[in-house]
XYZ file of C-alpha atoms in Angstrom:
723
model
C 40.598 19.516 11.185
C 37.706 18.715 13.491
C 34.169 20.038 13.412
C 33.974 23.558 14.790
C 31.310 23.799 17.515
C 29.969 27.210 18.510
C 27.533 27.503 21.436
C 24.984 30.283 21.626
C 22.672 30.947 24.582
C 19.425 32.639 23.629
C 17.975 35.548 25.670
C 15.115 35.062 28.107
C 11.575 35.245 26.804
C 8.876 37.441 28.309
C 7.356 34.583 30.321
C 10.759 33.459 31.723
C 12.382 34.744 34.917
C 16.010 35.425 35.782
C 15.873 33.166 38.814
C 15.211 30.172 36.568
C 18.495 30.647 34.681
C 20.801 27.637 35.108
C 23.208 27.929 32.129
C 26.293 30.064 32.568
C 29.183 30.837 30.213
C 32.769 31.516 31.169
C 34.836 32.122 28.043
C 34.669 28.988 25.836
C 33.181 26.910 28.700
C 29.497 26.257 29.372
C 28.453 25.183 32.859
C 25.170 23.553 33.881
C 24.211 21.950 37.244
C 23.670 18.242 37.713
C 19.916 17.483 37.649
C 20.325 15.067 40.565
C 22.683 17.256 42.595
C 22.559 20.976 41.871
C 25.635 21.649 43.961
C 27.645 19.840 41.293
C 28.204 21.482 37.882
C 28.979 19.964 34.507
C 31.453 21.834 32.278
C 31.623 21.648 28.475
C 34.315 23.392 26.442
C 33.777 24.381 22.803
C 35.540 26.524 20.203
C 33.601 29.568 21.337
C 30.543 30.477 23.387
C 28.219 33.424 22.765
C 26.008 34.636 25.578
C 22.539 36.100 25.281
C 24.030 39.604 24.837
C 25.808 38.649 21.592
C 24.290 40.130 18.431
C 23.784 38.522 15.024
C 26.599 40.637 13.552
C 29.092 39.580 16.236
C 28.299 35.905 15.719
C 28.717 36.179 11.947
C 31.913 38.239 11.989
C 33.668 35.932 14.418
C 32.515 32.495 13.264
C 31.103 32.520 9.704
C 32.765 35.407 7.861
C 36.209 33.695 7.608
C 34.649 30.785 5.706
C 33.803 33.031 2.715
C 37.492 33.219 1.808
C 37.811 29.418 2.037
C 34.780 29.022 -0.229
C 36.462 30.973 -3.044
C 39.676 29.043 -2.526
C 37.876 25.837 -3.562
C 36.716 24.405 -0.219
C 33.156 23.307 0.570
C 31.503 24.842 3.619
C 28.739 23.309 5.780
C 26.953 25.285 8.502
C 24.123 23.755 10.542
C 22.191 24.792 13.639
C 21.337 22.198 16.313
C 19.172 22.367 19.445
C 15.810 21.540 20.934
C 12.652 23.285 19.847
C 12.316 26.889 20.975
C 16.062 27.665 21.351
C 16.373 30.067 18.380
C 17.842 27.969 15.560
C 15.751 29.544 12.784
C 16.426 33.003 14.210
C 20.171 32.296 14.086
C 20.134 30.972 10.522
C 17.442 33.113 8.866
C 16.945 36.012 11.265
C 14.419 38.822 10.992
C 13.510 41.430 8.409
C 15.594 44.299 9.800
C 19.275 44.685 9.008
C 20.316 44.149 12.631
C 18.280 40.910 12.928
C 19.472 39.313 9.703
C 20.740 35.811 10.302
C 23.747 33.815 9.174
C 22.381 32.916 5.717
C 21.624 36.478 4.439
C 24.906 37.792 5.822
C 26.804 34.850 4.346
C 25.340 35.504 0.875
C 26.067 39.189 1.227
C 29.722 38.357 1.900
C 29.784 36.039 -1.137
C 28.521 38.756 -3.477
C 30.992 41.290 -2.112
C 33.778 38.781 -2.680
C 32.583 38.181 -6.253
C 32.689 41.887 -7.074
C 36.140 42.222 -5.511
C 37.541 39.322 -7.553
C 36.148 40.708 -10.803
C 37.497 44.178 -9.992
C 40.968 42.968 -9.069
C 41.280 40.791 -12.174
C 39.959 43.555 -14.439
C 37.243 41.289 -15.818
C 39.452 38.270 -16.512
C 37.930 36.322 -13.621
C 34.167 36.024 -13.293
C 32.102 34.562 -10.442
C 28.502 33.330 -10.596
C 26.128 32.194 -7.859
C 23.276 29.658 -8.103
C 21.078 28.343 -5.313
C 18.815 25.377 -4.571
C 16.566 25.118 -1.527
C 14.718 22.056 -0.234
C 13.279 20.610 2.973
C 13.142 17.154 4.577
C 9.571 16.749 5.841
C 8.539 13.401 7.385
C 11.725 11.884 5.919
C 10.738 12.968 2.384
C 12.605 15.540 0.294
C 10.564 18.372 -1.252
C 11.727 21.266 -3.421
C 10.862 24.596 -1.770
C 10.817 26.362 -5.137
C 7.825 24.175 -5.996
C 4.354 24.906 -4.616
C 3.036 22.363 -2.055
C 0.039 21.458 -4.213
C 2.366 20.415 -7.049
C 4.472 18.094 -4.929
C 4.421 14.325 -5.306
C 3.670 12.099 -2.328
C 7.003 10.288 -2.519
C 9.097 13.428 -2.869
C 12.478 13.651 -4.600
C 14.982 10.803 -4.738
C 18.564 10.746 -3.469
C 21.508 9.423 -5.462
C 25.238 9.069 -4.801
C 27.567 10.817 -7.242
C 31.315 10.817 -6.706
C 31.086 10.391 -2.939
C 28.443 13.123 -2.587
C 24.688 12.778 -2.136
C 22.639 14.668 -4.698
C 18.893 15.240 -4.948
C 17.431 14.137 -8.270
C 15.173 16.681 -9.972
C 16.101 19.583 -7.687
C 15.558 23.075 -9.080
C 18.632 25.312 -9.306
C 18.075 29.046 -9.699
C 20.832 31.506 -10.725
C 21.180 34.596 -8.534
C 22.986 37.535 -10.082
C 22.623 39.942 -7.161
C 21.796 39.898 -3.475
C 18.297 41.220 -4.196
C 17.613 38.301 -6.525
C 18.692 35.924 -3.808
C 16.545 37.572 -1.123
C 13.515 37.479 -3.404
C 13.918 33.772 -4.186
C 14.784 32.964 -0.564
C 11.663 34.654 0.802
C 9.425 32.965 -1.790
C 10.842 29.552 -0.908
C 10.450 30.087 2.844
C 6.717 30.568 2.322
C 6.526 26.938 1.140
C 8.375 25.583 4.175
C 6.359 23.552 6.705
C 5.883 25.471 9.952
C 3.288 25.251 12.702
C 2.562 26.488 16.203
C 3.161 24.387 19.300
C 2.919 25.072 22.987
C 6.637 25.846 23.201
C 7.054 27.764 19.930
C 4.558 29.827 17.949
C 6.509 29.359 14.684
C 8.016 25.920 15.084
C 9.829 24.436 12.084
C 8.353 21.071 11.168
C 11.101 20.124 8.721
C 14.852 20.311 8.149
C 15.676 23.079 5.626
C 18.809 22.765 3.447
C 20.090 25.715 1.367
C 22.790 24.901 -1.196
C 24.743 27.801 -2.726
C 27.016 26.944 -5.671
C 29.796 29.416 -6.429
C 31.525 29.092 -9.816
C 34.762 31.056 -10.409
C 35.879 31.150 -14.042
C 39.430 32.205 -14.952
C 40.419 31.803 -18.539
C 39.980 28.170 -19.512
C 39.339 26.773 -16.011
C 36.322 26.731 -13.697
C 36.388 26.085 -9.965
C 33.065 25.143 -8.306
C 32.527 25.239 -4.536
C 29.374 24.540 -2.551
C 28.155 26.109 0.677
C 25.374 24.318 2.604
C 23.372 26.066 5.304
C 21.117 23.685 7.240
C 18.418 24.705 9.703
C 17.585 21.529 11.607
C 14.212 21.105 13.273
C 14.423 20.783 17.049
C 13.726 17.652 19.054
C 10.430 17.750 20.939
C 8.988 16.289 24.102
C 5.351 15.614 23.221
C 4.385 15.746 26.897
C 5.276 19.434 26.899
C 4.237 20.477 23.391
C 0.652 19.081 23.526
C 0.874 18.061 19.870
C -2.172 16.786 18.030
C -2.221 13.801 15.696
C -0.572 15.533 12.712
C 2.023 17.250 14.885
C 2.805 13.911 16.547
C 3.667 12.360 13.165
C 5.956 15.290 12.367
C 7.541 15.163 15.811
C 8.171 11.431 15.476
C 9.952 11.935 12.134
C 12.062 14.807 13.512
C 13.087 12.911 16.639
C 13.950 9.820 14.595
C 16.272 11.726 12.242
C 17.993 13.480 15.151
C 18.384 10.167 16.944
C 20.040 8.673 13.853
C 22.313 11.731 13.727
C 23.316 11.069 17.332
C 24.000 7.426 16.450
C 26.229 8.504 13.557
C 28.193 10.879 15.790
C 28.625 8.180 18.419
C 29.741 5.617 15.807
C 32.266 8.084 14.399
C 33.642 8.959 17.854
C 34.050 5.252 18.668
C 35.577 4.584 15.216
C 33.105 1.861 14.388
C 33.237 0.136 11.010
C 29.594 0.860 10.188
C 28.070 4.331 10.445
C 24.250 4.394 9.927
C 24.079 7.336 7.510
C 21.429 5.690 5.327
C 18.907 5.156 8.100
C 17.703 8.734 7.643
C 17.717 11.074 4.656
C 18.888 13.963 6.793
C 22.040 12.136 7.939
C 22.651 10.912 4.401
C 22.599 14.482 3.055
C 24.596 15.960 5.950
C 27.183 13.110 5.823
C 28.885 14.403 8.927
C 32.516 13.280 8.908
C 32.469 12.257 5.244
C 32.164 15.665 3.614
C 35.294 17.489 2.510
C 35.799 21.063 3.663
C 34.854 23.133 6.682
C 31.990 22.194 9.014
C 30.560 24.557 11.626
C 27.934 23.527 14.174
C 25.996 26.269 15.951
C 24.604 24.865 19.202
C 21.557 26.798 20.405
C 20.809 26.568 24.124
C 17.923 27.692 26.354
C 19.133 29.084 29.714
C 16.066 28.259 31.868
C 15.405 25.316 34.143
C 12.453 23.978 32.142
C 14.922 22.912 29.429
C 17.383 21.377 31.906
C 17.445 17.789 30.609
C 17.157 18.822 26.949
C 20.027 21.285 27.318
C 22.201 18.660 28.988
C 21.471 16.208 26.158
C 22.379 18.836 23.518
C 25.654 19.624 25.303
C 26.603 15.933 25.377
C 25.849 15.630 21.655
C 27.948 18.711 20.824
C 30.792 17.424 22.992
C 30.950 14.241 20.887
C 30.543 16.133 17.605
C 33.582 18.379 18.182
C 35.807 15.269 18.144
C 34.847 14.326 14.571
C 37.680 14.851 12.115
C 36.844 16.443 8.725
C 39.101 16.336 5.680
C 39.934 19.705 4.131
C 40.098 18.827 0.447
C 40.250 21.559 -2.160
C 38.008 21.144 -5.189
C 40.013 20.695 -8.368
C 39.443 23.206 -11.169
C 37.783 22.047 -14.356
C 39.629 23.029 -17.560
C 37.511 24.159 -20.450
C 39.862 22.709 -23.115
C 39.057 22.493 -26.825
C 36.045 20.464 -27.734
C 36.698 16.879 -28.720
C 36.621 16.095 -32.451
C 33.513 14.256 -33.452
C 34.031 10.966 -35.300
C 33.900 11.256 -39.095
C 31.417 8.395 -39.331
C 28.724 9.673 -36.995
C 26.522 12.704 -36.643
C 25.874 15.532 -39.044
C 29.567 16.294 -39.463
C 30.096 13.249 -41.698
C 32.989 14.049 -44.036
C 32.465 12.531 -47.457
C 35.300 11.720 -49.853
C 35.364 13.522 -53.199
C 33.726 11.929 -56.183
C 36.013 9.984 -58.495
C 35.607 8.764 -62.093
C 34.453 5.241 -62.823
C 37.083 2.581 -62.242
C 35.887 0.136 -64.896
C 33.855 0.101 -68.052
C 31.704 -2.714 -66.782
C 30.546 -0.692 -63.787
C 26.895 0.237 -64.153
C 26.733 -2.002 -67.211
C 23.168 -2.901 -66.397
C 22.109 0.655 -67.077
C 20.460 0.664 -70.503
C 21.283 3.402 -72.975
C 18.562 5.969 -73.579
C 16.018 4.723 -76.124
C 15.395 6.644 -79.266
C 12.021 8.277 -79.122
C 9.832 9.555 -81.828
C 7.936 12.742 -82.043
C 4.667 10.985 -81.101
C 5.767 9.980 -77.571
C 7.982 11.631 -74.983
C 10.209 9.374 -72.928
C 12.016 10.666 -69.867
C 15.369 8.877 -69.890
C 17.559 8.395 -66.833
C 21.145 9.726 -67.241
C 23.872 7.076 -66.901
C 26.082 7.257 -63.849
C 29.506 8.681 -64.627
C 30.937 8.521 -61.109
C 31.240 6.249 -58.075
C 30.723 7.198 -54.457
C 32.959 6.133 -51.506
C 35.401 4.433 -53.860
C 38.900 4.690 -52.435
C 40.337 1.510 -53.970
C 42.581 1.541 -57.056
C 41.571 0.225 -60.430
C 43.996 -2.663 -60.283
C 42.610 -3.929 -56.985
C 39.101 -3.944 -58.407
C 40.235 -5.835 -61.509
C 42.012 -8.401 -59.359
C 38.861 -8.817 -57.346
C 36.766 -9.500 -60.449
C 39.325 -11.979 -61.757
C 39.507 -13.894 -58.455
C 35.735 -14.014 -58.302
C 35.613 -15.494 -61.793
C 38.100 -18.209 -60.833
C 36.170 -19.198 -57.699
C 32.855 -19.335 -59.498
C 31.068 -22.689 -59.392
C 29.875 -24.369 -62.592
C 26.380 -24.476 -61.086
C 26.298 -20.706 -60.888
C 25.833 -18.380 -63.752
C 28.914 -16.423 -64.823
C 29.270 -12.883 -63.578
C 29.232 -11.349 -67.056
C 25.962 -13.029 -67.918
C 24.583 -11.863 -64.588
C 25.565 -8.315 -65.302
C 24.426 -8.307 -68.930
C 21.175 -10.161 -68.419
C 18.213 -8.363 -67.047
C 16.170 -9.650 -64.150
C 13.201 -11.727 -65.343
C 9.774 -10.512 -64.483
C 7.563 -12.357 -61.993
C 5.059 -14.710 -63.570
C 1.538 -14.017 -62.422
C -0.202 -16.928 -60.739
C -3.403 -18.160 -62.354
C -6.479 -17.232 -60.392
C -8.547 -20.121 -59.042
C -12.332 -20.010 -59.016
C -13.957 -19.491 -55.614
C -15.341 -22.623 -53.921
C -18.803 -22.708 -52.436
C -19.569 -23.887 -48.897
C -21.224 -27.144 -50.035
C -18.247 -27.983 -52.246
C -15.833 -27.532 -49.329
C -17.967 -29.772 -47.075
C -18.086 -32.515 -49.721
C -14.336 -32.381 -50.111
C -13.758 -32.622 -46.363
C -16.194 -35.542 -46.020
C -14.543 -37.397 -48.879
C -11.094 -36.910 -47.373
C -12.215 -38.124 -43.930
C -13.852 -41.257 -45.360
C -10.673 -42.091 -47.272
C -8.554 -41.719 -44.117
C -10.896 -43.925 -42.058
C -10.931 -46.618 -44.727
C -7.129 -46.636 -44.888
C -6.899 -46.876 -41.082
C -9.367 -49.828 -41.017
C -7.330 -51.758 -43.553
C -4.081 -51.184 -41.637
C -5.484 -52.398 -38.331
C -5.130 -56.135 -37.587
C -7.726 -57.866 -35.459
C -6.065 -59.683 -32.535
C -7.664 -63.006 -31.469
C -9.305 -63.026 -28.077
C -7.184 -64.797 -25.472
C -8.699 -67.472 -23.211
C -9.266 -66.423 -19.572
C -7.836 -68.761 -16.926
C -9.895 -70.187 -14.061
C -8.063 -68.124 -11.432
C -8.872 -64.925 -13.238
C -12.514 -65.982 -13.545
C -12.686 -66.639 -9.793
C -11.212 -63.267 -9.045
C -13.690 -61.619 -11.353
C -16.563 -63.445 -9.676
C -15.252 -62.339 -6.266
C -15.136 -58.783 -7.444
C -18.665 -59.060 -8.816
C -19.866 -60.456 -5.499
C -18.317 -57.545 -3.652
C -19.912 -55.163 -6.079
C -23.309 -56.818 -5.661
C -23.091 -56.358 -1.885
C -22.474 -59.926 -0.684
C -19.637 -58.738 1.472
C -22.105 -56.465 3.268
C -24.313 -59.467 4.087
C -21.289 -61.342 5.439
C -20.492 -58.355 7.662
C -24.072 -58.462 8.927
C -23.629 -62.129 9.856
C -20.434 -61.292 11.748
C -22.305 -58.621 13.687
C -24.875 -61.278 14.802
C -22.008 -63.494 15.988
C -20.562 -60.614 17.990
C -23.887 -59.902 19.676
C -24.278 -63.609 20.460
C -20.916 -63.669 22.225
C -21.829 -60.597 24.241
C -25.123 -62.131 25.369
C -23.373 -65.386 26.236
C -20.785 -63.526 28.352
C -23.602 -61.931 30.362
C -25.273 -65.314 30.886
C -28.194 -64.559 28.580
C -28.202 -67.942 26.864
C -31.585 -67.568 25.144
C -30.558 -64.281 23.504
C -27.221 -65.751 22.504
C -29.052 -68.723 20.927
C -31.248 -66.384 18.889
C -28.200 -64.462 17.619
C -26.388 -67.697 16.654
C -29.475 -68.904 14.784
C -29.630 -65.618 12.852
C -25.923 -65.844 12.035
C -26.330 -69.457 10.808
C -28.223 -68.212 7.757
C -25.088 -66.352 6.597
C -22.744 -69.276 7.414
C -24.806 -72.421 6.588
C -21.931 -74.920 6.348
C -20.000 -73.850 9.461
C -19.673 -76.892 11.759
C -18.264 -74.868 14.626
C -21.309 -72.618 14.671
C -23.632 -75.605 14.625
C -21.779 -77.073 17.619
C -22.263 -73.884 19.610
C -25.986 -73.814 18.835
C -26.359 -77.447 19.971
C -24.537 -76.821 23.266
C -26.652 -73.753 24.023
C -29.897 -75.639 23.395
C -28.819 -78.403 25.780
C -27.819 -75.870 28.408
C -31.170 -74.085 28.195
C -33.092 -77.377 28.508
C -31.153 -78.293 31.658
C -31.912 -74.909 33.253
C -35.633 -75.160 32.686
C -37.681 -76.047 35.787
C -41.391 -76.573 36.225
C -43.196 -73.237 36.583
C -40.251 -71.183 35.248
C -40.481 -69.526 31.827
C -37.692 -68.981 29.406
C -35.498 -66.009 30.074
C -35.884 -64.663 26.581
C -39.643 -64.357 26.882
C -39.227 -62.620 30.251
C -36.861 -60.082 28.732
C -39.140 -59.459 25.779
C -42.134 -58.865 28.026
C -40.065 -56.708 30.370
C -39.238 -54.330 27.526
C -42.844 -53.133 27.481
C -43.183 -52.716 31.294
C -42.467 -49.559 33.311
C -38.985 -49.005 34.606
C -39.660 -49.915 38.256
C -41.165 -53.284 37.180
C -38.093 -53.977 35.086
C -35.895 -53.263 38.090
C -37.887 -55.597 40.330
C -37.849 -58.398 37.748
C -34.129 -58.078 37.115
C -33.396 -58.026 40.862
C -35.159 -61.418 41.391
C -33.316 -63.015 38.445
C -30.272 -65.172 39.253
C -28.066 -66.324 36.430
C -25.392 -68.924 37.046
C -23.262 -67.816 34.129
C -23.161 -64.164 35.259
C -19.782 -62.928 36.513
C -21.550 -61.300 39.476
C -23.475 -64.373 40.533
C -21.172 -65.104 43.452
C -21.305 -61.515 44.772
C -23.126 -61.111 48.040
C -24.697 -57.919 46.827
C -27.525 -59.092 44.633
C -28.802 -55.614 43.997
C -25.728 -54.762 41.903
C -27.274 -56.867 39.141
C -29.725 -54.026 38.721
C -27.087 -52.141 36.734
C -28.197 -51.972 33.087
C -25.702 -53.481 30.712
C -27.764 -52.726 27.646
C -29.582 -49.659 26.535
C -32.183 -48.920 29.219
C -35.615 -48.139 27.997
C -34.716 -48.935 24.401
C -37.916 -50.819 23.739
C -37.408 -54.005 21.752
C -34.080 -54.947 20.163
C -34.247 -56.009 16.485
C -32.539 -59.280 17.345
C -35.382 -60.178 19.758
C -38.447 -58.830 18.075
C -37.746 -60.024 14.523
C -35.453 -63.023 14.229
C -35.781 -63.129 10.414
C -34.879 -59.461 9.959
C -31.537 -58.953 8.252
C -30.870 -55.303 8.987
C -27.574 -54.005 10.314
C -27.678 -53.480 14.109
C -27.825 -49.832 15.093
C -25.190 -48.286 17.309
C -26.238 -48.021 20.926
C -26.441 -44.515 22.370
C -27.287 -43.754 25.983
C -30.549 -41.934 26.438
C -31.218 -39.436 29.151
C -34.845 -38.701 28.276
C -36.205 -41.039 30.975
C -34.069 -39.568 33.754
C -36.762 -37.525 35.429
C -39.343 -40.282 35.142
C -36.952 -42.830 36.584
C -35.936 -40.666 39.525
C -39.540 -39.787 40.310
C -40.207 -43.385 41.431
C -39.342 -43.007 45.105
C -41.418 -45.955 46.356
C -39.171 -48.850 45.365
C -39.815 -52.087 47.285
C -36.403 -53.583 46.676
C -35.488 -55.292 49.895
C -32.436 -57.226 48.669
C -29.952 -54.311 48.886
C -26.726 -54.920 50.795
C -25.458 -52.514 53.469
C -22.800 -51.282 51.046
C -25.405 -50.400 48.430
C -27.660 -48.787 51.023
C -24.747 -46.702 52.297
C -23.925 -45.545 48.752
C -27.528 -44.553 48.048
C -27.754 -42.770 51.393
C -24.675 -40.659 50.512
C -26.118 -39.802 47.107
C -29.533 -38.887 48.517
C -27.895 -36.625 51.137
C -26.901 -34.324 48.248
C -23.836 -33.311 50.195
C -21.151 -32.419 47.660
C -18.385 -32.800 50.236
C -19.321 -36.455 50.901
C -20.109 -37.365 47.291
C -16.766 -36.083 46.005
C -14.952 -38.449 48.429
C -16.385 -41.503 46.678
C -13.932 -43.453 44.516
C -13.999 -42.269 40.902
C -16.162 -39.224 41.735
C -14.469 -35.842 41.771
C -15.674 -32.372 42.635
C -17.008 -31.681 39.149
C -18.912 -34.957 38.883
C -20.291 -34.549 42.418
C -21.713 -31.151 41.517
C -23.223 -32.677 38.375
C -24.963 -35.410 40.406
C -26.435 -32.902 42.828
C -27.520 -30.643 39.962
C -29.228 -33.582 38.209
C -31.151 -34.382 41.401
C -32.263 -30.779 41.713
C -33.446 -30.782 38.116
C -35.518 -33.888 38.814
C -37.099 -32.104 41.818
C -38.582 -29.378 39.629
C -42.242 -28.866 40.530
C -42.472 -31.864 42.911
C -41.199 -33.195 46.178
C -37.627 -34.262 46.731
C -36.625 -37.217 44.556
C -34.632 -40.087 46.067
C -32.450 -42.606 44.253
C -33.798 -46.059 45.212
C -31.411 -48.383 43.298
C -28.059 -48.538 41.634
C -29.808 -48.738 38.268
C -31.413 -45.348 38.874
C -28.048 -43.960 39.992
C -26.416 -45.206 36.804
C -29.032 -43.409 34.701
C -28.155 -40.012 36.169
C -26.533 -37.514 33.821
C -22.766 -37.914 33.897
C -22.917 -41.177 35.899
C -22.378 -44.499 34.169
C -22.025 -48.148 35.060
C -18.302 -47.849 35.594
C -18.657 -44.894 37.961
C -21.284 -46.661 40.084
C -19.196 -49.837 40.216
C -16.044 -47.957 41.289
C -17.921 -45.957 43.940
C -19.580 -49.059 45.343
C -16.422 -51.216 45.393
C -14.404 -48.455 47.043
C -16.934 -48.000 49.815
C -16.213 -49.930 53.042
C -18.345 -49.887 56.169
C -16.622 -48.926 59.407
C -17.527 -49.153 63.002
C -19.171 -45.809 62.750
C -22.085 -45.785 60.391
C -21.359 -42.285 59.245
C -17.728 -42.953 58.232
C -16.389 -44.619 55.067
C -12.966 -45.086 53.590
C -11.401 -46.102 50.259
């Protein structure tokens, strides 16, 4: 049997108009227009359809009343109301206070009690029926007992467990209801604890799913048949754009919509016969177990007839159309037979059945019990009576005698015989002699004496091994290690650094500086013939270069270190070195480019030849940029046209022309212009007079100036250049 779907259209509210009605009913068919094309209607057929004129009594008599008979026949019954918020689900299930407005649940319980009285009357008291109820809600996907006050609830709620294919709520309160008045009293008290709140669409909106479980027990003789009826009032799905919910209502709405969405997924999975149905993704679907419960299932679909609920109504109709295709098994609950109580084991519990007492089986039994001593009139002795019986003895006398005889045969000669053991009494414990207490000083003396004895014994046992002779190779290695520890390797590294500086000076053609560096390095390598040969060659080369009236280059460089920058530029421009790689270049002014640290004062290798400090790393300095660029009156007349053209482009401060130079991009061109503007601060416009000054600009180095100059070619037109 499939799920029975009953549609009910609620009446219009006071604020709603007849012209807005879009839902129509024609027998068991519900029609609603297409939202995109109102000339087209959708039709949905259900088991029955009740219009807005149908009363609560008509709905109950036609749809719910027949299930009372099935309940007493042993079938479970599930009734749940579905629909969007504001369609009358709670009114259908609970109803109002008057008799005419009573909902499905009060009328259903009234029919159950009438059926109970009828069964008891027809059976003349042989059959009895009892009713018990439990009531709980699913609020924010947590189960809470409605018979418990909200302030006594735990934050986690009640737990769910599976028992025999059914989902039960652990710790749920079950209240017996003898009469209909008892039920109505408990039902009204529990409804006060249910979570409700007002929204824009409903003044008394249910914020939780309410589940009422009614257990009917029918007892006939020695058998009991238990059936369960579940009445579920589901909370309606909400569109938060229409309800204007606040933060708390939004959390509740999210939980409600999620559980209803999972319910729709379960229905769709069942209709498509999928292998996995997501019951456990929501507690509501796990309790409802649509399609897995045994018995009758009735779904009451509540609909709103007005246009404002058009899309929601269409969604509810599609859900109900899929739900009616779900097949439900009608399985009758088996009766439970009372039967006689099981016999409790004779060896456990308070009903332990003892065997009767029997006389002693042997004379030797209890032989260790001494006879009562004869007492005089002066002292009174309370004697213990000898045992004349044995307890739990169900073995014959012959078996006991055989046991004693076999034990005597197996006895070992090391063990005492059994008779002696029985006749002899247990010896008393001998008291240990008490030792005198030791003082603290005595204990310390004893410990010290013991330690000295142990050390002496260990010294005697140890054998002194003769010292082995150390080989020469090991001694050399040790000396090498000692030299490294003492820092001689650091001095050797310092000598290598002087050799490196000498090679650099020699590559630039600075023979005097190279000679100084080689002489400093000779102190660290005194017996190096190759180094001595280099020093000799350099001295001969310097002597050949000397001319009358010309001073040594090293002295010129030392004196130039203390002169202003423009004098250094003029002196370096007039110097011609044969060993320089740029000596054959036609542009003599390119030698103005500083290879060493400009403005660094005096180098340690020049100022102090006997100083043995490690050379410092060279870092470019930009502190003298403004002072260098402020010298606009340079008298350098040896500049080539290519150099003049490059300086003219730089001094134009035109970013478009500067960026076209080789190796100079847009970013570097802007940096050059910005550096020139910084140098202009508080004075007249600064001009770059030499390539050395250009190389000292921020962001411009020797390599950049060299690439820009080499890529510049003069054309026929003085204002054009190409790369």
